[in-house]
CSV table of C-alpha atoms in Angstrom, one decimal:
chain,number,residue,atom,x,y,z
A,931,MET,CA,96.5,101.5,57.7
A,932,SER,CA,100.0,100.0,57.7
A,933,ILE,CA,101.9,101.0,54.5
A,934,LEU,CA,104.7,98.8,53.8
A,935,ARG,CA,106.8,101.0,51.6
A,936,ILE,CA,106.8,103.3,48.6
A,937,ASP,CA,106.3,100.9,45.8
A,938,HIS,CA,107.0,103.0,42.9
A,939,VAL,CA,106.9,106.4,41.4
A,940,HIS,CA,105.3,107.3,37.9
A,941,ILE,CA,107.6,109.4,35.8
A,942,TYR,CA,106.2,110.7,32.5
A,943,VAL,CA,108.7,111.0,29.7
A,944,LYS,CA,108.9,112.1,26.0
A,945,ASN,CA,111.0,109.1,25.0
A,946,ILE,CA,111.2,105.7,27.0
A,947,ALA,CA,114.6,104.5,25.4
A,948,GLU,CA,116.3,108.0,26.2
A,949,ALA,CA,114.7,108.1,29.6
A,950,GLU,CA,115.9,104.6,30.4
A,951,ALA,CA,119.4,105.4,29.3
A,952,TRP,CA,119.5,108.6,31.5
A,953,TYR,CA,118.2,107.0,34.6
A,954,LYS,CA,120.8,104.0,34.1
A,955,ASP,CA,123.7,106.4,33.4
A,956,VAL,CA,122.9,109.0,36.0
A,957,LEU,CA,121.3,107.1,38.9
A,958,GLY,CA,122.1,103.4,38.3
A,959,PHE,CA,118.5,102.2,37.6
A,960,ILE,CA,118.3,99.1,35.5
A,961,ARG,CA,115.3,97.2,34.0
A,962,GLY,CA,113.0,95.3,36.3
A,963,GLU,CA,113.2,92.1,34.2
A,964,SER,CA,110.4,90.5,36.3
A,965,LEU,CA,107.9,93.0,35.0
A,966,HIS,CA,109.3,93.7,31.5
A,967,PHE,CA,106.6,91.6,30.0
A,968,TRP,CA,104.1,94.4,31.2
A,969,PHE,CA,106.0,96.9,29.3
A,970,THR,CA,105.8,94.8,26.1
A,971,GLN,CA,102.0,94.6,26.5
A,972,GLY,CA,101.6,98.5,26.8
A,973,GLY,CA,102.3,99.1,30.4
A,974,PRO,CA,105.1,101.1,32.1
A,975,LEU,CA,108.7,100.4,31.8
A,976,VAL,CA,109.7,99.5,35.5
A,977,LEU,CA,113.4,100.4,36.4
A,978,LYS,CA,114.9,99.4,39.6
A,979,ASN,CA,117.8,100.3,41.9
A,980,ASN,CA,117.8,98.1,44.9
A,981,GLU,CA,114.4,98.6,46.5
A,982,ALA,CA,113.6,101.9,44.6
A,983,ALA,CA,111.6,101.5,41.6
A,984,LEU,CA,110.3,104.0,38.9
A,985,SER,CA,107.6,103.3,36.2
A,986,LEU,CA,108.3,105.2,33.0
A,987,PHE,CA,105.3,106.2,31.0
A,988,GLU,CA,105.4,107.9,27.7
A,989,LYS,CA,103.5,111.3,27.9
A,990,LYS,CA,101.5,110.7,24.7
A,991,TYR,CA,99.8,107.8,26.7
A,992,ARG,CA,99.3,109.4,30.1
A,993,SER,CA,98.5,113.0,31.4
A,994,PRO,CA,101.5,114.7,32.7
A,995,GLY,CA,102.3,114.6,36.3
A,996,HIS,CA,103.5,112.2,38.8
A,997,THR,CA,101.9,109.4,41.0
A,998,VAL,CA,103.3,108.0,44.2
A,999,ALA,CA,102.4,104.5,44.8
A,1000,PHE,CA,102.6,102.8,48.1
A,1001,SER,CA,102.5,99.0,48.6
A,1002,ILE,CA,100.0,97.7,51.1
A,1003,LYS,CA,98.7,94.5,52.1
A,1004,PRO,CA,95.8,93.1,50.1
A,1005,SER,CA,93.6,92.8,53.2
A,1006,TYR,CA,93.7,96.7,53.7
A,1007,PHE,CA,91.9,97.6,50.5
A,1008,SER,CA,88.4,97.3,52.0
A,1009,GLU,CA,89.6,99.5,54.9
A,1010,LEU,CA,91.2,101.9,52.4
A,1011,MET,CA,88.0,102.3,50.3
A,1012,LYS,CA,85.6,102.4,53.2
A,1013,LEU,CA,87.9,105.3,54.6
A,1014,LEU,CA,88.0,107.2,51.4
A,1015,SER,CA,84.2,106.7,51.0
A,1016,LEU,CA,83.5,108.1,54.5
A,1017,ARG,CA,85.7,111.2,53.8
A,1018,LEU,CA,84.1,111.7,50.4
A,1019,ILE,CA,87.2,111.1,48.4
A,1020,PRO,CA,86.6,109.9,45.1
A,1021,PHE,CA,88.7,106.9,44.0
A,1022,THR,CA,89.1,104.4,41.2
A,1023,VAL,CA,90.1,100.8,41.1
A,1024,SER,CA,92.4,99.4,38.6
A,1025,ASP,CA,93.0,95.7,37.7
A,1026,HIS,CA,96.4,95.6,36.2
A,1027,GLN,CA,96.2,91.7,35.8
A,1028,ILE,CA,99.4,91.4,37.9
A,1029,SER,CA,98.4,93.8,40.6
A,1030,MET,CA,95.4,95.6,41.9
A,1031,SER,CA,95.4,99.2,42.7
A,1032,VAL,CA,93.2,102.1,44.2
A,1033,TYR,CA,93.8,105.5,42.9
A,1034,PHE,CA,92.8,108.8,44.5
A,1035,LYS,CA,94.2,112.4,45.0
A,1036,ASP,CA,95.4,114.2,48.2
A,1037,ILE,CA,94.0,117.6,49.3
A,1038,ASP,CA,96.3,119.4,46.8
A,1039,GLY,CA,95.2,117.2,43.8
A,1040,ASN,CA,98.6,114.9,43.9
A,1041,LYS,CA,97.9,111.5,42.6
A,1042,ILE,CA,98.3,108.6,45.0
A,1043,GLU,CA,98.2,104.7,44.1
A,1044,MET,CA,97.8,102.1,46.7
A,1045,THR,CA,98.9,98.8,45.2
A,1046,SER,CA,99.4,95.1,45.9
A,1047,TYR,CA,101.1,92.4,43.8
A,1048,GLU,CA,99.3,89.8,45.9
A,1049,TYR,CA,96.8,90.0,42.9
A,1050,LEU,CA,94.2,87.2,43.8
A,1051,GLU,CA,93.9,88.2,47.5
A,1052,ALA,CA,93.7,91.9,46.7
A,1053,LYS,CA,91.2,91.3,43.9
A,1054,GLU,CA,89.0,89.4,46.3
A,1055,ASN,CA,89.2,91.8,49.0
A,1056,ILE,CA,88.2,94.7,46.6
A,1057,GLN,CA,85.2,92.5,45.4
A,1058,SER,CA,84.1,91.8,48.8
A,1059,TYR,CA,84.1,95.6,49.6
A,1060,SER,CA,82.2,96.3,46.4
A,1061,ALA,CA,79.6,93.7,47.2
A,1062,THR,CA,78.8,95.3,50.6
A,1063,LEU,CA,77.8,98.4,48.6
A,1064,CYS,CA,75.0,96.9,46.7
């Protein structure tokens, strides 16, 4: 598996507006405008500072904790799901309509997300793997 980079980190906050202001004032993060539509549709507020990205979620909508999201090539999804299955690691697949993600936990229960914004290719790869299970 070749991970491209850490894609983003989930941060659970009490108040999105206050958290956005804090991350801007203290660390220089600004809104990721290309994904702002997602926030208006109920998704996270994505903040960026160069290549670093945070996804802010209000606690009332998500359980507390953090998730590290790694960006992968869409072709790696079937390899990842096969590996997780062989090692008996439960996982879930989420279709975010703009990206595809596979979620699972590490040995200590930390949440991991593997994601790709190459949506159509990723979705096809996931569906191909799922079809082999039937």
